[in-house]
DNA sequence: CCGAGCATGTAAGCTGTTACATGATTAG
DNA sequence: CTAATCATGTAACAGCTTACATGCTCGG
């Protein structure tokens, strides 16, 4: 049920489905993502529920853009969501399932390779978030606490992303060391 | 697609759907979970694919138990999964979406309340994992590196869980401090 | 006797993914 | 001319949740 609410958050300024997809793929992807085929019907439903309105405007390229913006009822629905308490649905980590059963296979080199790949994956994500942070720093010399009220909370999610990736990387590093000292020394 | 593989991992020893549900709810829930209504059909499919076999045995209470165990093909399918590389499907964090748009609402006390609730949530999860760890420590005096080969990897997922919860808690603590010093000082 | 735990499942519905379908403009 | 980007969607399918359905046994 969260996609509807996140879309409400995004359309504080008028945006098209295509615009929203690009935001997911750039700045929002560390905590949410969605395919266009999911975004378009979701936006339609917001309009049907009177939480958003549409306006068609001609585009430079391609067909008309449909710009969605939230209604007062939409803003209220968003605020209500913020008051329902933290949305902490349990998470499925496939890679932890793999580690849990890693002992089934006796090839310790494969285990090392697994953790090295995982570490590389999180390093890449970490670097991407650092690049986003560098952009913010360049725009605001008093980053992070000199940010405006809206940006202050948005930066907190970036901070969370950076912390979580570091935590994954640290676990990988430590696991690699433990496997090495158990089987190679 | 991971549930099938995780079930294959679990049925190294013969287990019923009901048994498996209990394992998810106790020791496995920090990285995976599933409902009985999802587990039963999934086990049937493993049998249809010749990755598992069933044996009905009478139960003390209630109807016969159906004990599932994996075939050689099932063991191979599990090992193949371990060799496909880390299963790192991107994760959706509803609570980060809420923080991202927290600025929509001007009530700073509500923001503090939100983070305090979130912190309490992760503290509870952390305490649960610490209890699991205490059980392991009681059973094995040389915990964690004196564990057997299978347990060694299983403990790694517990270590991951503890690290990740700590990371969430630290972020909450830090965010609470930042909100306080921004709006209350 | 009643509720909790044991033990099995089916069905409807929601969410999300992958594949398919269309068509304009612009850069190479 | 061709590929990429812009811009909209639909349809089929897979995965997961919630609700429903059945029946036994044991403790209070």
CSV table of C-alpha atoms (C1' of nucleotides) in Angstrom, one decimal:
chain,number,residue,atom,x,y,z
A,1,UNK,CA,0.0,0.0,0.0
A,2,UNK,CA,3.0,2.3,0.2
A,3,UNK,CA,3.4,3.1,-3.5
A,4,UNK,CA,0.3,5.2,-3.5
A,5,UNK,CA,1.6,7.3,-0.6
A,6,UNK,CA,5.0,7.7,-2.0
A,7,UNK,CA,3.5,8.9,-5.3
A,8,UNK,CA,1.5,11.4,-3.3
A,9,UNK,CA,4.7,12.7,-1.7
A,10,UNK,CA,6.4,13.0,-5.1
A,11,UNK,CA,3.6,15.0,-6.8
A,12,UNK,CA,3.8,18.0,-4.5
A,13,UNK,CA,4.9,19.6,-7.8
A,14,UNK,CA,3.1,18.5,-11.0
A,15,UNK,CA,4.9,15.5,-12.5
A,16,UNK,CA,4.2,12.9,-15.2
A,17,UNK,CA,4.6,9.1,-14.7
A,18,UNK,CA,7.7,9.3,-16.8
A,19,UNK,CA,9.2,12.0,-14.6
A,20,UNK,CA,8.5,9.9,-11.5
A,21,UNK,CA,10.1,6.9,-13.0
A,22,UNK,CA,13.3,8.9,-13.5
A,23,UNK,CA,13.2,10.1,-9.9
A,24,UNK,CA,12.9,6.6,-8.7
A,25,UNK,CA,15.9,5.6,-10.9
A,26,UNK,CA,18.1,8.4,-9.7
A,27,UNK,CA,17.5,9.9,-6.2
A,28,UNK,CA,14.9,7.6,-4.7
A,29,UNK,CA,16.2,4.2,-5.6
A,30,UNK,CA,17.9,3.6,-2.3
A,31,UNK,CA,14.6,3.1,-0.6
A,32,UNK,CA,11.9,2.6,-3.3
A,33,UNK,CA,11.5,1.8,-7.0
A,34,UNK,CA,8.7,1.0,-9.3
A,35,UNK,CA,8.2,0.1,-13.0
A,36,UNK,CA,6.3,2.4,-15.4
A,37,UNK,CA,3.7,-0.3,-15.8
A,38,UNK,CA,3.0,0.0,-12.1
A,39,UNK,CA,3.2,3.8,-11.9
A,40,UNK,CA,0.7,4.6,-14.6
A,41,UNK,CA,-2.3,2.7,-13.1
A,42,UNK,CA,-1.4,3.9,-9.6
A,43,UNK,CA,-1.6,7.5,-10.7
A,44,UNK,CA,-5.0,6.8,-12.4
A,45,UNK,CA,-6.2,5.4,-9.1
A,46,UNK,CA,-5.1,8.5,-7.2
A,47,UNK,CA,-7.2,10.6,-9.6
A,48,UNK,CA,-10.2,8.2,-9.2
A,49,UNK,CA,-9.9,8.5,-5.4
A,50,UNK,CA,-9.7,12.4,-5.7
A,51,UNK,CA,-6.3,12.4,-4.2
A,52,UNK,CA,-4.7,13.8,-7.4
A,53,UNK,CA,-5.7,15.7,-10.5
A,54,UNK,CA,-4.3,15.5,-14.0
A,55,UNK,CA,-3.5,18.1,-16.6
A,56,UNK,CA,-2.4,17.2,-20.2
A,57,UNK,CA,0.3,19.4,-21.6
A,58,UNK,CA,2.1,19.1,-25.0
A,59,UNK,CA,5.6,17.7,-24.9
A,60,UNK,CA,8.6,18.7,-26.9
A,61,UNK,CA,9.1,15.1,-27.9
A,62,UNK,CA,6.6,12.3,-28.1
A,63,UNK,CA,2.9,12.4,-26.9
A,64,UNK,CA,1.3,14.8,-24.5
A,65,UNK,CA,2.6,14.7,-20.9
A,66,UNK,CA,0.0,14.1,-18.2
A,67,UNK,CA,1.0,16.1,-15.2
A,68,UNK,CA,-0.3,14.8,-11.9
A,69,UNK,CA,-0.5,17.0,-8.8
A,70,UNK,CA,-2.1,16.2,-5.5
A,71,UNK,CA,-5.3,17.7,-4.2
A,72,UNK,CA,-5.9,18.9,-0.6
A,73,UNK,CA,-7.4,15.5,0.1
A,74,UNK,CA,-4.2,14.0,-1.3
A,75,UNK,CA,-2.0,16.1,1.0
A,76,UNK,CA,-4.1,15.1,3.9
A,77,UNK,CA,-3.8,11.4,3.0
A,78,UNK,CA,0.0,11.8,2.9
A,79,UNK,CA,0.0,13.4,6.3
A,80,UNK,CA,-2.3,10.7,7.7
A,81,UNK,CA,0.3,8.1,6.4
A,82,UNK,CA,3.1,9.9,8.4
A,83,UNK,CA,0.9,9.6,11.5
A,84,UNK,CA,0.2,5.9,11.2
A,85,UNK,CA,3.6,5.0,12.6
A,86,UNK,CA,6.7,3.8,10.9
A,87,UNK,CA,6.1,1.4,7.9
A,88,UNK,CA,8.4,-1.4,8.9
A,89,UNK,CA,7.2,-4.4,6.9
A,90,UNK,CA,9.7,-7.3,7.4
A,91,UNK,CA,12.3,-7.7,4.7
A,92,UNK,CA,13.4,-10.8,2.7
A,93,UNK,CA,17.1,-11.1,2.2
A,94,UNK,CA,17.8,-13.8,-0.4
A,95,UNK,CA,21.5,-13.5,0.1
A,96,UNK,CA,21.2,-14.3,3.8
A,97,UNK,CA,19.2,-17.4,2.9
A,98,UNK,CA,22.1,-18.4,0.7
A,99,UNK,CA,24.7,-17.8,3.5
A,100,UNK,CA,22.5,-19.8,5.9
A,101,UNK,CA,22.7,-22.9,3.7
A,102,UNK,CA,26.3,-22.2,2.5
A,103,UNK,CA,27.5,-25.2,4.5
A,104,UNK,CA,25.7,-27.5,2.2
A,105,UNK,CA,28.4,-27.0,-0.3
A,106,UNK,CA,32.0,-27.8,0.8
A,107,UNK,CA,33.8,-25.5,-1.7
A,108,UNK,CA,35.2,-22.8,0.5
A,109,UNK,CA,36.6,-20.8,-2.4
A,110,UNK,CA,33.0,-20.5,-3.7
A,111,UNK,CA,32.0,-19.1,-0.3
A,112,UNK,CA,34.8,-16.5,-0.5
A,113,UNK,CA,33.8,-15.6,-4.1
A,114,UNK,CA,30.2,-15.2,-2.9
A,115,UNK,CA,31.2,-12.7,-0.2
A,116,UNK,CA,33.6,-10.8,-2.5
A,117,UNK,CA,30.8,-10.4,-5.1
A,118,UNK,CA,28.4,-9.2,-2.4
A,119,UNK,CA,30.9,-6.7,-1.1
A,120,UNK,CA,31.6,-5.4,-4.6
A,121,UNK,CA,27.8,-5.0,-5.0
A,122,UNK,CA,27.4,-2.9,-1.9
A,123,UNK,CA,30.5,-0.9,-2.6
A,124,UNK,CA,29.0,0.1,-5.9
A,125,UNK,CA,25.8,1.2,-4.2
A,126,UNK,CA,27.8,3.1,-1.6
A,127,UNK,CA,29.7,4.9,-4.3
A,128,UNK,CA,26.5,5.9,-6.0
A,129,UNK,CA,25.1,7.4,-2.8
A,130,UNK,CA,28.4,9.2,-2.1
A,131,UNK,CA,28.0,10.8,-5.6
A,132,UNK,CA,24.5,12.0,-4.6
A,133,UNK,CA,25.9,13.4,-1.4
A,134,UNK,CA,28.7,15.2,-3.3
A,135,UNK,CA,26.0,16.9,-5.4
A,136,UNK,CA,24.3,18.1,-2.3
A,137,UNK,CA,27.5,19.3,-0.7
A,138,UNK,CA,28.4,21.3,-3.8
A,139,UNK,CA,25.0,23.0,-3.7
A,140,UNK,CA,24.9,23.7,0.0
A,141,UNK,CA,28.2,24.7,1.8
A,142,UNK,CA,26.6,24.2,5.2
A,143,UNK,CA,25.5,20.6,4.4
A,144,UNK,CA,24.0,18.7,6.1
A,145,UNK,CA,22.5,20.8,9.0
A,146,UNK,CA,22.3,24.0,7.0
A,147,UNK,CA,19.7,22.5,4.7
A,148,UNK,CA,16.1,23.8,4.5
A,149,UNK,CA,13.4,22.0,6.4
A,150,UNK,CA,12.3,19.7,3.5
A,151,UNK,CA,15.8,18.8,2.5
A,152,UNK,CA,16.8,18.2,6.1
A,153,UNK,CA,14.5,15.1,6.2
A,154,UNK,CA,15.4,14.0,2.7
A,155,UNK,CA,19.1,14.1,3.6
A,156,UNK,CA,18.3,11.8,6.5
A,157,UNK,CA,17.3,9.1,4.1
A,158,UNK,CA,20.6,9.5,2.3
A,159,UNK,CA,22.4,9.3,5.6
A,160,UNK,CA,20.4,6.1,6.3
A,161,UNK,CA,21.4,4.7,2.9
A,162,UNK,CA,25.1,5.4,3.5
A,163,UNK,CA,25.0,3.9,7.0
A,164,UNK,CA,23.2,0.7,5.9
A,165,UNK,CA,25.6,0.1,2.9
A,166,UNK,CA,28.6,0.6,5.2
A,167,UNK,CA,27.1,-1.9,7.6
A,168,UNK,CA,26.6,-4.5,4.8
A,169,UNK,CA,30.2,-3.9,3.6
A,170,UNK,CA,31.6,-4.3,7.1
A,171,UNK,CA,29.8,-7.6,7.5
A,172,UNK,CA,31.2,-8.8,4.2
A,173,UNK,CA,34.7,-7.8,5.1
A,174,UNK,CA,34.5,-9.4,8.5
A,175,UNK,CA,33.0,-12.6,7.0
A,176,UNK,CA,35.7,-12.9,4.4
A,177,UNK,CA,38.4,-12.6,7.2
A,178,UNK,CA,36.6,-15.2,9.3
A,179,UNK,CA,36.4,-17.7,6.4
A,180,UNK,CA,40.1,-17.1,5.5
A,181,UNK,CA,41.3,-17.6,9.0
A,182,UNK,CA,39.2,-20.7,9.5
A,183,UNK,CA,40.1,-22.5,6.3
A,184,UNK,CA,43.4,-21.0,5.1
A,185,UNK,CA,45.6,-20.6,8.2
B,1,UNK,CA,11.9,-17.4,-6.7
B,2,UNK,CA,13.9,-17.7,-3.5
B,3,UNK,CA,11.2,-19.5,-1.4
B,4,UNK,CA,11.6,-22.7,-3.3
B,5,UNK,CA,15.4,-22.6,-2.7
B,6,UNK,CA,15.1,-21.8,1.0
B,7,UNK,CA,12.6,-24.6,1.5
B,8,UNK,CA,15.2,-26.9,-0.2
B,9,UNK,CA,17.7,-25.7,2.4
B,10,UNK,CA,15.4,-26.4,5.3
B,11,UNK,CA,14.4,-29.9,4.3
B,12,UNK,CA,17.9,-31.4,4.6
B,13,UNK,CA,16.1,-33.2,7.5
B,14,UNK,CA,12.5,-34.3,6.9
B,15,UNK,CA,10.1,-31.6,7.9
B,16,UNK,CA,6.4,-30.8,7.6
B,17,UNK,CA,5.0,-27.5,6.3
B,18,UNK,CA,3.9,-26.8,9.9
B,19,UNK,CA,7.4,-27.4,11.2
B,20,UNK,CA,8.9,-25.1,8.6
B,21,UNK,CA,6.5,-22.3,9.5
B,22,UNK,CA,7.7,-22.5,13.0
B,23,UNK,CA,11.3,-22.3,11.9
B,24,UNK,CA,10.5,-19.2,9.9
B,25,UNK,CA,8.7,-17.7,12.9
B,26,UNK,CA,11.6,-18.4,15.3
B,27,UNK,CA,15.1,-18.6,14.0
B,28,UNK,CA,14.7,-17.6,10.3
B,29,UNK,CA,12.5,-14.6,10.6
B,30,UNK,CA,15.4,-12.1,10.5
B,31,UNK,CA,15.9,-12.8,6.8
B,32,UNK,CA,12.9,-14.7,5.5
B,33,UNK,CA,9.3,-15.5,6.3
B,34,UNK,CA,6.3,-17.1,4.6
B,35,UNK,CA,2.7,-18.0,5.4
B,36,UNK,CA,1.5,-21.6,5.6
B,37,UNK,CA,-0.8,-20.9,2.6
B,38,UNK,CA,2.4,-20.2,0.6
B,39,UNK,CA,4.5,-23.0,2.1
B,40,UNK,CA,2.1,-25.9,1.4
B,41,UNK,CA,1.7,-25.3,-2.4
B,42,UNK,CA,5.5,-24.6,-2.6
B,43,UNK,CA,6.3,-28.0,-1.1
B,44,UNK,CA,3.9,-29.7,-3.5
B,45,UNK,CA,5.7,-28.0,-6.4
B,46,UNK,CA,9.1,-29.3,-5.2
B,47,UNK,CA,7.7,-32.8,-5.2
B,48,UNK,CA,6.2,-32.3,-8.7
B,49,UNK,CA,9.6,-31.1,-9.9
B,50,UNK,CA,11.3,-34.1,-8.3
B,51,UNK,CA,13.4,-31.9,-6.0
B,52,UNK,CA,11.7,-33.3,-2.8
B,53,UNK,CA,9.8,-36.4,-1.7
B,54,UNK,CA,7.0,-36.8,0.8
B,55,UNK,CA,6.3,-39.3,3.5
B,56,UNK,CA,3.1,-39.3,5.6
B,57,UNK,CA,3.5,-40.2,9.2
B,58,UNK,CA,0.8,-40.2,11.9
B,59,UNK,CA,0.9,-37.3,14.4
B,60,UNK,CA,0.3,-37.3,18.1
B,61,UNK,CA,-2.2,-34.5,17.7
B,62,UNK,CA,-4.2,-33.7,14.6
B,63,UNK,CA,-4.0,-35.1,11.1
B,64,UNK,CA,-1.0,-37.0,9.6
B,65,UNK,CA,2.1,-35.0,9.2
B,66,UNK,CA,3.6,-34.9,5.7
B,67,UNK,CA,7.4,-35.0,6.0
B,68,UNK,CA,9.2,-33.5,3.1
B,69,UNK,CA,12.9,-34.2,2.4
B,70,UNK,CA,15.0,-33.3,-0.6
B,71,UNK,CA,16.1,-35.6,-3.3
B,72,UNK,CA,19.6,-35.6,-4.8
B,73,UNK,CA,18.3,-33.4,-7.6
B,74,UNK,CA,17.0,-31.1,-4.8
B,75,UNK,CA,20.4,-30.9,-3.2
B,76,UNK,CA,21.9,-30.1,-6.6
B,77,UNK,CA,19.4,-27.4,-7.2
B,78,UNK,CA,20.3,-25.8,-3.8
B,79,UNK,CA,24.0,-25.9,-4.6
B,80,UNK,CA,23.3,-24.4,-8.1
B,81,UNK,CA,21.5,-21.5,-6.3
B,82,UNK,CA,24.5,-20.9,-4.2
B,83,UNK,CA,26.6,-20.6,-7.4
B,84,UNK,CA,24.3,-18.1,-9.2
B,85,UNK,CA,25.8,-15.2,-7.2
B,86,UNK,CA,24.3,-13.3,-4.3
B,87,UNK,CA,20.5,-12.8,-4.4
B,88,UNK,CA,20.5,-9.0,-3.9
B,89,UNK,CA,17.1,-7.9,-5.0
B,90,UNK,CA,16.5,-4.3,-4.2
B,91,UNK,CA,14.6,-3.6,-1.0
B,92,UNK,CA,11.6,-1.3,-0.4
B,93,UNK,CA,11.8,0.7,2.9
B,94,UNK,CA,8.4,2.2,3.6
B,95,UNK,CA,9.7,4.1,6.6
B,96,UNK,CA,12.4,5.8,4.6
B,97,UNK,CA,9.6,7.0,2.2
B,98,UNK,CA,7.9,8.4,5.2
B,99,UNK,CA,11.0,10.2,6.4
B,100,UNK,CA,11.7,11.5,2.9
B,101,UNK,CA,8.3,13.4,2.9
B,102,UNK,CA,8.3,14.1,6.6
B,103,UNK,CA,8.8,17.8,5.8
B,104,UNK,CA,5.3,18.0,4.4
B,105,UNK,CA,4.0,18.1,7.9
B,106,UNK,CA,5.2,20.9,10.2
B,107,UNK,CA,4.7,19.1,13.5
B,108,UNK,CA,8.2,18.4,14.8
B,109,UNK,CA,7.0,16.5,17.8
B,110,UNK,CA,5.4,14.0,15.4
B,111,UNK,CA,8.7,13.6,13.7
B,112,UNK,CA,10.4,12.8,17.0
B,113,UNK,CA,7.7,10.4,18.0
B,114,UNK,CA,8.1,8.7,14.6
B,115,UNK,CA,11.8,8.1,15.2
B,116,UNK,CA,11.4,7.0,18.8
B,117,UNK,CA,8.8,4.4,17.7
B,118,UNK,CA,11.1,3.2,15.0
B,119,UNK,CA,14.0,2.9,17.4
B,120,UNK,CA,11.9,0.9,19.8
B,121,UNK,CA,10.9,-1.4,17.0
B,122,UNK,CA,14.5,-2.1,16.1
B,123,UNK,CA,15.6,-2.4,19.7
B,124,UNK,CA,12.9,-5.1,20.2
B,125,UNK,CA,14.2,-7.0,17.1
B,126,UNK,CA,17.8,-6.6,18.4
B,127,UNK,CA,16.9,-8.0,21.8
B,128,UNK,CA,15.3,-11.0,20.1
B,129,UNK,CA,18.4,-11.7,18.1
B,130,UNK,CA,20.5,-11.3,21.2
B,131,UNK,CA,18.4,-14.0,22.9
B,132,UNK,CA,19.0,-16.3,20.0
B,133,UNK,CA,22.7,-15.6,20.3
B,134,UNK,CA,22.6,-16.3,24.1
B,135,UNK,CA,21.1,-19.7,23.3
B,136,UNK,CA,24.0,-20.5,20.9
B,137,UNK,CA,26.6,-19.3,23.5
B,138,UNK,CA,25.1,-21.5,26.1
B,139,UNK,CA,25.4,-24.6,23.9
B,140,UNK,CA,28.8,-23.9,22.5
B,141,UNK,CA,31.5,-22.4,24.9
B,142,UNK,CA,33.8,-21.6,21.9
B,143,UNK,CA,31.1,-19.5,20.1
B,144,UNK,CA,31.3,-18.2,17.4
B,145,UNK,CA,34.4,-19.6,15.7
B,146,UNK,CA,34.4,-23.0,17.5
B,147,UNK,CA,31.1,-23.8,15.7
B,148,UNK,CA,30.8,-26.7,13.3
B,149,UNK,CA,31.0,-26.0,9.6
B,150,UNK,CA,27.2,-25.7,9.0
B,151,UNK,CA,26.6,-23.6,12.1
B,152,UNK,CA,29.5,-21.4,11.2
B,153,UNK,CA,27.6,-20.0,8.2
B,154,UNK,CA,24.3,-20.0,10.0
B,155,UNK,CA,25.9,-17.9,12.7
B,156,UNK,CA,27.1,-15.4,10.1
B,157,UNK,CA,23.4,-14.6,9.2
B,158,UNK,CA,22.8,-14.0,12.9
B,159,UNK,CA,25.9,-11.7,13.0
B,160,UNK,CA,24.5,-9.9,10.0
B,161,UNK,CA,21.1,-9.4,11.7
B,162,UNK,CA,22.7,-8.0,14.8
B,163,UNK,CA,24.9,-5.6,12.8
B,164,UNK,CA,22.0,-4.4,10.6
B,165,UNK,CA,19.7,-3.8,13.6
B,166,UNK,CA,22.5,-1.8,15.4
B,167,UNK,CA,22.9,0.2,12.2
B,168,UNK,CA,19.2,1.1,12.1
B,169,UNK,CA,19.2,1.9,15.8
B,170,UNK,CA,22.2,4.2,15.5
B,171,UNK,CA,20.6,6.0,12.6
B,172,UNK,CA,17.5,6.6,14.7
B,173,UNK,CA,19.5,7.8,17.7
B,174,UNK,CA,21.5,10.2,15.5
B,175,UNK,CA,18.3,11.5,13.7
B,176,UNK,CA,16.6,12.1,17.1
B,177,UNK,CA,19.6,14.2,18.2
B,178,UNK,CA,19.7,16.1,15.0
B,179,UNK,CA,16.0,17.0,15.1
B,180,UNK,CA,16.3,18.0,18.8
B,181,UNK,CA,19.2,20.3,18.3
B,182,UNK,CA,17.6,21.8,15.2
B,183,UNK,CA,14.2,22.6,16.7
B,184,UNK,CA,14.6,22.7,20.5
B,185,UNK,CA,17.9,24.5,21.2
C,1,DC,C1',-17.2,-27.9,27.1
C,2,DC,C1',-14.1,-24.6,25.2
C,3,DG,C1',-10.0,-22.7,23.6
C,4,DA,C1',-5.3,-23.3,22.1
C,5,DG,C1',-2.2,-25.8,19.5
C,6,DC,C1',-1.5,-29.3,15.8
C,7,DA,C1',-2.0,-30.2,11.0
C,8,DT,C1',-3.8,-29.8,6.5
C,9,DG,C1',-5.2,-27.1,2.7
C,10,DT,C1',-8.2,-23.7,-1.0
C,11,DA,C1',-9.7,-19.3,-3.0
C,12,DA,C1',-9.9,-14.5,-3.7
C,13,DG,C1',-7.4,-10.6,-4.2
C,14,DC,C1',-3.6,-7.4,-4.2
C,15,DT,C1',1.2,-6.2,-5.6
C,16,DG,C1',4.7,-6.3,-8.6
C,17,DT,C1',7.3,-8.0,-12.9
C,18,DT,C1',8.0,-9.0,-17.7
C,19,DA,C1',6.5,-8.8,-22.1
C,20,DC,C1',4.1,-6.5,-25.5
C,21,DA,C1',2.2,-2.4,-28.2
C,22,DT,C1',2.3,2.4,-30.1
C,23,DG,C1',4.2,6.5,-31.9
C,24,DA,C1',6.9,11.0,-32.1
C,25,DT,C1',11.5,13.4,-32.1
C,26,DT,C1',16.4,14.0,-32.3
C,27,DA,C1',21.3,12.8,-32.6
C,28,DG,C1',24.6,10.2,-35.1
D,1,DC,C1',18.2,5.1,-41.6
D,2,DT,C1',18.7,3.7,-37.1
D,3,DA,C1',19.0,3.8,-32.4
D,4,DA,C1',18.0,6.3,-28.2
D,5,DT,C1',15.0,9.1,-25.6
D,6,DC,C1',10.4,10.7,-24.7
D,7,DA,C1',5.8,9.3,-23.5
D,8,DT,C1',1.8,6.6,-23.0
D,9,DG,C1',-0.2,2.4,-21.8
D,10,DT,C1',-2.2,-3.0,-21.6
D,11,DA,C1',-1.9,-8.1,-20.6
D,12,DA,C1',-0.2,-12.1,-18.7
D,13,DC,C1',1.9,-14.0,-15.1
D,14,DA,C1',4.3,-14.7,-10.6
D,15,DG,C1',4.5,-14.0,-5.7
D,16,DC,C1',2.4,-13.0,-1.5
D,17,DT,C1',-1.5,-11.9,1.9
D,18,DT,C1',-5.9,-12.5,3.9
D,19,DA,C1',-9.8,-15.0,4.6
D,20,DC,C1',-12.0,-19.2,4.8
D,21,DA,C1',-12.6,-24.4,5.7
D,22,DT,C1',-11.8,-28.8,8.2
D,23,DG,C1',-10.8,-31.7,12.1
D,24,DC,C1',-8.2,-33.8,15.9
D,25,DT,C1',-6.2,-33.7,20.8
D,26,DC,C1',-5.1,-32.0,25.2
D,27,DG,C1',-5.3,-28.9,29.2
D,28,DG,C1',-8.2,-26.2,32.2
